[in-house]
Coordinates of C-alpha atoms and ligand atoms in Angstrom, one line a residue:
X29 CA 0.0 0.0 0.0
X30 CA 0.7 3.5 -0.6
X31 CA 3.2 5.4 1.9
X32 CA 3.6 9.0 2.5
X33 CA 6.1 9.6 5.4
X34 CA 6.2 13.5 7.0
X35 CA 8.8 13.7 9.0
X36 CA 12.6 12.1 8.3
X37 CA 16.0 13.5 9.2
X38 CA 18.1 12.1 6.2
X39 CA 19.8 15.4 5.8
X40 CA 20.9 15.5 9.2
X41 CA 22.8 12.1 9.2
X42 CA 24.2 13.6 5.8
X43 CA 25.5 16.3 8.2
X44 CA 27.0 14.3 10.6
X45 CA 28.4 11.7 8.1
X46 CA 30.4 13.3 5.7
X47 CA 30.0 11.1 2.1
X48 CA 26.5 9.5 3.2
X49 CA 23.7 9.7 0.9
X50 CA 21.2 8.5 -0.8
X51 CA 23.1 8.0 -3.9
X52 CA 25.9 6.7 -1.4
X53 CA 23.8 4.7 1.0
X54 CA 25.0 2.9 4.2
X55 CA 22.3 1.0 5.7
X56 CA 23.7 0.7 8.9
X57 CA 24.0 4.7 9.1
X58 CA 20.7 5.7 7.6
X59 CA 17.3 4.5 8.4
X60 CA 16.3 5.4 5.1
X61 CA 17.4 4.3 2.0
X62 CA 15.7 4.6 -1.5
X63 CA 15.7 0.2 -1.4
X64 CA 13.2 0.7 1.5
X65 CA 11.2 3.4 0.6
X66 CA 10.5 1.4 -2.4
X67 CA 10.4 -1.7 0.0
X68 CA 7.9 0.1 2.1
X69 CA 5.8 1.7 -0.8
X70 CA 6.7 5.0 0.2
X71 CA 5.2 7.4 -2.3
X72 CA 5.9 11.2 -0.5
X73 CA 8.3 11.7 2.1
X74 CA 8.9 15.1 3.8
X75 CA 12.9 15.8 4.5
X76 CA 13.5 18.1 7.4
X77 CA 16.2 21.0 7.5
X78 CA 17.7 20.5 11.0
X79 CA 21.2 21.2 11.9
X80 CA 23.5 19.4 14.3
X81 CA 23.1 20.6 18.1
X82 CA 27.1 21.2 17.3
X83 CA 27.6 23.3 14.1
X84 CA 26.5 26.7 14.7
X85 CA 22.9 28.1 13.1
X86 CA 23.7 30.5 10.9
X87 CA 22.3 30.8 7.0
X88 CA 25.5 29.6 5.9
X89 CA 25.2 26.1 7.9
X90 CA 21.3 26.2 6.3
X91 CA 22.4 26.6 2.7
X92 CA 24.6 23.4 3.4
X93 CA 22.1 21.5 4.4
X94 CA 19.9 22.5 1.1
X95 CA 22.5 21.7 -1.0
X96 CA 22.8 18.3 0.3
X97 CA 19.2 18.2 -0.2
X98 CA 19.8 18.7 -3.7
X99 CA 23.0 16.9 -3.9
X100 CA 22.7 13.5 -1.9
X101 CA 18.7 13.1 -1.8
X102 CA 16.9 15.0 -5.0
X103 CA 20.5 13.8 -6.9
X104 CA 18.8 10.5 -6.9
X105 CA 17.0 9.6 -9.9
X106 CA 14.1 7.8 -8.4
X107 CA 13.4 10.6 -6.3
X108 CA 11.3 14.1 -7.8
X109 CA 10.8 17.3 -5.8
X110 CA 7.1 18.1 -4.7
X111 CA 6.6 21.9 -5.0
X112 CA 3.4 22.2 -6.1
X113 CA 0.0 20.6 -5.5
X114 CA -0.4 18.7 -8.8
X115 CA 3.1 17.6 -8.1
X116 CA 1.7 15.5 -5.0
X117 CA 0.1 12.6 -7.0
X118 CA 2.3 12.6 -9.6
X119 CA 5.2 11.4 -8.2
X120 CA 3.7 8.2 -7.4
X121 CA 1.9 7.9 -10.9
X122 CA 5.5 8.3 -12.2
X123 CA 7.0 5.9 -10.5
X124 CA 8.6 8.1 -8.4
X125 CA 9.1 8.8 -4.7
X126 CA 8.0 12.9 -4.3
X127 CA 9.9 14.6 -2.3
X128 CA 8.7 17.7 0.4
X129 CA 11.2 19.9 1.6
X130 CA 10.9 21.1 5.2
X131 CA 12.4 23.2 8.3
X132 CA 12.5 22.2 11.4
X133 CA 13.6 25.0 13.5
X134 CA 14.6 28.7 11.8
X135 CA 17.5 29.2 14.6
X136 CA 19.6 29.6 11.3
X137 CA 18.0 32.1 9.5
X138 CA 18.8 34.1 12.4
X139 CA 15.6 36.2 11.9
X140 CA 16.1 37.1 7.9
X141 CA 13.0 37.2 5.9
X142 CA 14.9 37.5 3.1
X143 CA 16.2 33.8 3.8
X144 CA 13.2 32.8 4.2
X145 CA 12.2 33.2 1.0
X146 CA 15.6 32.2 -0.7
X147 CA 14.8 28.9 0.8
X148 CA 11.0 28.9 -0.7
X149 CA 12.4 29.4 -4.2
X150 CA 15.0 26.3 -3.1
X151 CA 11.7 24.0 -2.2
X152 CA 10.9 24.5 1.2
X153 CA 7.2 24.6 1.8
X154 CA 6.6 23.4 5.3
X155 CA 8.1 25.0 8.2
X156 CA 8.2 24.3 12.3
X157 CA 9.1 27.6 13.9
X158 CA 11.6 25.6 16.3
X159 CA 13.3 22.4 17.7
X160 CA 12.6 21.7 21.5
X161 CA 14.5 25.3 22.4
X162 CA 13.9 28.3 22.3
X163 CA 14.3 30.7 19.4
X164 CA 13.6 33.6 17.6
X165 CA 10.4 32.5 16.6
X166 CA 8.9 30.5 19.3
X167 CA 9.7 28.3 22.5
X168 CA 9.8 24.5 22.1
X169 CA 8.1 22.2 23.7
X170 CA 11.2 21.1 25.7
X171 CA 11.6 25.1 27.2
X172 CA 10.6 25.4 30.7
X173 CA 9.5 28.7 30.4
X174 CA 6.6 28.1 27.9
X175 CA 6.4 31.0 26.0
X176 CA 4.5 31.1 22.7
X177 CA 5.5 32.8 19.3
X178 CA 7.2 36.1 19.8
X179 CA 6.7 38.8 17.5
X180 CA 8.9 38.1 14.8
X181 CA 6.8 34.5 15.2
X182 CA 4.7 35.4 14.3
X183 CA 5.5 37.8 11.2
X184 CA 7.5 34.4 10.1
X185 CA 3.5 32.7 10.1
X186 CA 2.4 35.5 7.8
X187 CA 5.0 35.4 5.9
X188 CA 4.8 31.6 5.6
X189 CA 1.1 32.0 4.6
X190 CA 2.0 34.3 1.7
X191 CA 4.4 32.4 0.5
X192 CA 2.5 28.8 0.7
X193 CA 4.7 27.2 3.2
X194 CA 2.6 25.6 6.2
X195 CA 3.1 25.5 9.3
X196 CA 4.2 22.7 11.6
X197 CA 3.6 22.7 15.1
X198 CA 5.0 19.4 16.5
X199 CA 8.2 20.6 18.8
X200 CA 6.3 23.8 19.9
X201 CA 5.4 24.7 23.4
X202 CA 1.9 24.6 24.2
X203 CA 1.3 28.3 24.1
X204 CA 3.2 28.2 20.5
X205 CA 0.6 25.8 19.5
X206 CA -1.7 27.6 20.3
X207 CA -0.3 31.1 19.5
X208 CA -0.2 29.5 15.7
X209 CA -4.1 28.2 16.2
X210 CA -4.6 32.0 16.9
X211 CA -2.5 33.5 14.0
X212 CA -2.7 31.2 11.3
X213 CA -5.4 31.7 8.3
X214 CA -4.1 28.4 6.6
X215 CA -4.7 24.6 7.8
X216 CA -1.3 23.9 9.9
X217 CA -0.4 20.3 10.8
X218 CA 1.6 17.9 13.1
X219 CA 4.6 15.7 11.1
X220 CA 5.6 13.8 13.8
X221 CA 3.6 14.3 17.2
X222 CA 1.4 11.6 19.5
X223 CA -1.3 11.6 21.9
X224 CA -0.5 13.1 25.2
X225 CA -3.7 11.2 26.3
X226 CA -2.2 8.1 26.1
X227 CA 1.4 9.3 27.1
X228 CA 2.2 11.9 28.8
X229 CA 5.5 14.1 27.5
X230 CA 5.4 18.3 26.6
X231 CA 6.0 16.4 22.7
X232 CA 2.4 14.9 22.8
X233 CA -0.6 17.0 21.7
X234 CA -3.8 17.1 24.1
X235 CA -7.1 16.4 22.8
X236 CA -8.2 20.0 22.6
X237 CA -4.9 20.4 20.2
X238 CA -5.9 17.4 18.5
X239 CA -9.3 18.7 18.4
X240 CA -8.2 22.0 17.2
X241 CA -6.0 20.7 14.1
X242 CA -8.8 18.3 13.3
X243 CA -11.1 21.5 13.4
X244 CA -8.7 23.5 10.8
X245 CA -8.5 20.8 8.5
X246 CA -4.6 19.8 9.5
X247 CA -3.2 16.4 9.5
X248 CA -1.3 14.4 12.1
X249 CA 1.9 12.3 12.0
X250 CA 1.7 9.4 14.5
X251 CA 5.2 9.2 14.9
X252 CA 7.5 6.3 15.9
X253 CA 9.4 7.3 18.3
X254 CA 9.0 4.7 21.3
X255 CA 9.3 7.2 24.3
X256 CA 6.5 9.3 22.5
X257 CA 4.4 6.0 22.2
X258 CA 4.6 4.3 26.0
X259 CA 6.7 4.8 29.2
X260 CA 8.0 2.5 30.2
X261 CA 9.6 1.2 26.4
X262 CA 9.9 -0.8 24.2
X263 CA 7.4 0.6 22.1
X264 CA 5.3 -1.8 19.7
X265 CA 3.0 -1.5 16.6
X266 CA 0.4 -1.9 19.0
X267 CA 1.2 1.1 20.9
X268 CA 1.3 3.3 17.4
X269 CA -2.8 1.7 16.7
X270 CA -3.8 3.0 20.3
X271 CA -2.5 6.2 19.3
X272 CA -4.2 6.1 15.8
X273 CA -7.7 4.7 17.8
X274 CA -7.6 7.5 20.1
X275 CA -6.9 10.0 17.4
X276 CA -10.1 8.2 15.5
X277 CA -12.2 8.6 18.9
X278 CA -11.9 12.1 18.6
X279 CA -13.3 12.2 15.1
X280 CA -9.9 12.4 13.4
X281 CA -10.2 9.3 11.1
X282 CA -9.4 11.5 7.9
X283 CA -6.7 13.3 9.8
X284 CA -4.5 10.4 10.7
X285 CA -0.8 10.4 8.6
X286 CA 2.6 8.7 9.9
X287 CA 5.8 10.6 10.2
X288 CA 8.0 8.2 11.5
X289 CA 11.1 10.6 12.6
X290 CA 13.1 7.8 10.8
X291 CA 17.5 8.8 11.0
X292 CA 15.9 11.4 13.7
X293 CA 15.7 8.5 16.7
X294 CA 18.3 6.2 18.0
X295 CA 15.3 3.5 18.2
X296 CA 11.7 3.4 17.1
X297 CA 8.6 1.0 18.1
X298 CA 9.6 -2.8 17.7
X299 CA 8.7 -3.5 14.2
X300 CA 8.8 -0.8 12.2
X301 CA 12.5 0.1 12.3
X302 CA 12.9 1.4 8.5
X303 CA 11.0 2.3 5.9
X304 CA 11.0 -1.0 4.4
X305 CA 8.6 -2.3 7.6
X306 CA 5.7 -0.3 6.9
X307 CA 3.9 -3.3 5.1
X308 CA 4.1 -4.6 9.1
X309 CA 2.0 -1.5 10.0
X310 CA -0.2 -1.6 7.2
X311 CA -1.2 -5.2 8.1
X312 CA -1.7 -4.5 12.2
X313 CA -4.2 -1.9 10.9
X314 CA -6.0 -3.5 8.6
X315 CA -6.8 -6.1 11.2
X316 CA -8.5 -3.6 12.6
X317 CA -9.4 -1.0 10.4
X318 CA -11.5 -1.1 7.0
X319 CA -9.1 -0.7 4.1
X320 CA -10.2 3.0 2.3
X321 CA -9.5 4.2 6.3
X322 CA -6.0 2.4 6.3
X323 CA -5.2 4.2 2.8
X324 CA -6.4 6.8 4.1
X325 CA -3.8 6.7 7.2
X326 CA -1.2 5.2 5.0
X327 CA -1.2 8.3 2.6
X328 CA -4.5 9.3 1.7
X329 CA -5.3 11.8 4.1
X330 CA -1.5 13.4 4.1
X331 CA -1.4 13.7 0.0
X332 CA -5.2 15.4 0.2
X333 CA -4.2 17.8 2.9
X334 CA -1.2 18.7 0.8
X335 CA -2.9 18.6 -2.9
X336 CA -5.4 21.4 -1.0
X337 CA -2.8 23.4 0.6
X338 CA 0.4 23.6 -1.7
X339 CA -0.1 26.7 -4.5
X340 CA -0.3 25.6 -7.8
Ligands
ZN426 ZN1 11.7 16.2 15.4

């Protein structure tokens, strides 16, 4: 069945591994490799921009990380850029495997617009203001001090929305969340956020959040990260279908994605440990689940909420 992934940090273990890429894979490095996306069905996968805790965030480090966007992932010829909302469902009719470029954390543009939308015309078109710090832009959901967005926060929302980048709100604090609820005038969405219902950690969304994304039409990455699953671990595909049933319970059935955090995590829940395992969690749900819901969590919902919100 038909995959779309929104959340993976290929680019990041590019950083940190000099030489590693897709064209250059080395499975015991990367979590993802173009063999197991294809294993795996994966149709659209979202690549985040996030730098190394160690190099420092500036727009030079940023531009580095683009161009081994361009040069170790879109390089690959099985792979096609998504930048526009026809774009979405083509890749897959192609044969190919889209790629969505996004940022996770703006620490590096240091607070230039103008970098902003440099990195637009380079393919970016979904943002999250910030990483579990604090920034320029907002305070993440691992900052004690729970701010929300600060000015220039939101200014970056607006000019997100006028570009045709959405916004991402998994890593921001609760008041960011809801700061974005209050500011946005676009759908926004979670890539790779679970139920705080179900376990309780500052990276899990409450059910009014969930409420609230299903409310502006957003999507939500049930993500595979086994501390954001259960405590105590390991995590198991069963854990990831309590979170997708309690998601469903709160009328979210055509709101339900996967963004596994795959080359983000040193582990992830027992069984789906690549990309080339998501036939596992296809099965578990269709045990449970009739199929046009299961496409629907597999990659219809994601690829509708992103063939309605991209710009032509
Ligand atoms: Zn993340």
């Amino acid at each position: 069945m038909d995959v779309a992934d929104l959340h993976c940090d290929v680019i990041y273990k590019m950083m940190e591994h000099p030489g590693l890429s897709l064209l250059n894979p080395d499975d015991r490095l990367l979590d993802v490799t173009v063999e197991r996306l294809r294993q795996g069905g994966v149709t659209l996968q979202v690549f985040a921009l996030f730098l190394p805790q160690a190099l420092p965030r500036t727009p030079e480090n940023m531009l580095r990380a683009v161009e081994l966007y361009f040069s170790g992932v879109l390089a690959h010829p099985d792979l096609m850029p998504v930048l526009r909302s026809q774009e979405v469902d083509a890749a897959g009719k192609m044969g190919k495997i889209g790629a969505l470029l996004s940022i996770e954390g703006v620490d590096g543009l240091q607070g230039h617009f103008w970098m902003l939308r440099l990195l637009h015309r380079m393919g970016v078109r979904l943002l999250g203001p910030t990483w579990n710090h604090a920034n320029w832009a907002c305070d993440g959901a691992g900052e004690p001090r729970g701010g929300g967005l600060t000015k220039a926060g939101r200014q970056l929302v607006q000019e997100c929305e006028r570009l045709g980048i959405l916004i991402d709100v998994s890593h921001l604090s609760d008041n960011g969340f809801w700061d974005v609820a209050e500011t946005a005038n676009r759908p926004f969405f979670a890539s790779h956020s679970n139920v705080r219902a179900l376990r309780t950690h500052s990276r899990n969304l409450t059910d009014d959040q969930v409420r609230a994304l299903i409310a502006v039409g957003g999507i939500i990455g049930v993500t595979f990260v086994p501390w954001f699953l259960t405590d105590p671990e390991p995590a198991s595909i069963q854990h990831i279908l309590r979170h997708v049933d309690h998601i469903c319970a709160l009328g979210g059935e055509r709101h339900i994605a996967f963004g596994s955090d795959f080359d983000g995590a040193e582990r992830y829940a027992q069984g789906v440990e690549h990309p080339g395992q998501y036939p596992r969690l296809t099965e578990a749900l269709l045990k449970r689940y009739p199929e046009n819901m299961v496409r629907g969590f597999m990659s219809g919902n994601a690829k509708r909420f992103f063939v309605k919100n991209l710009q032509n």
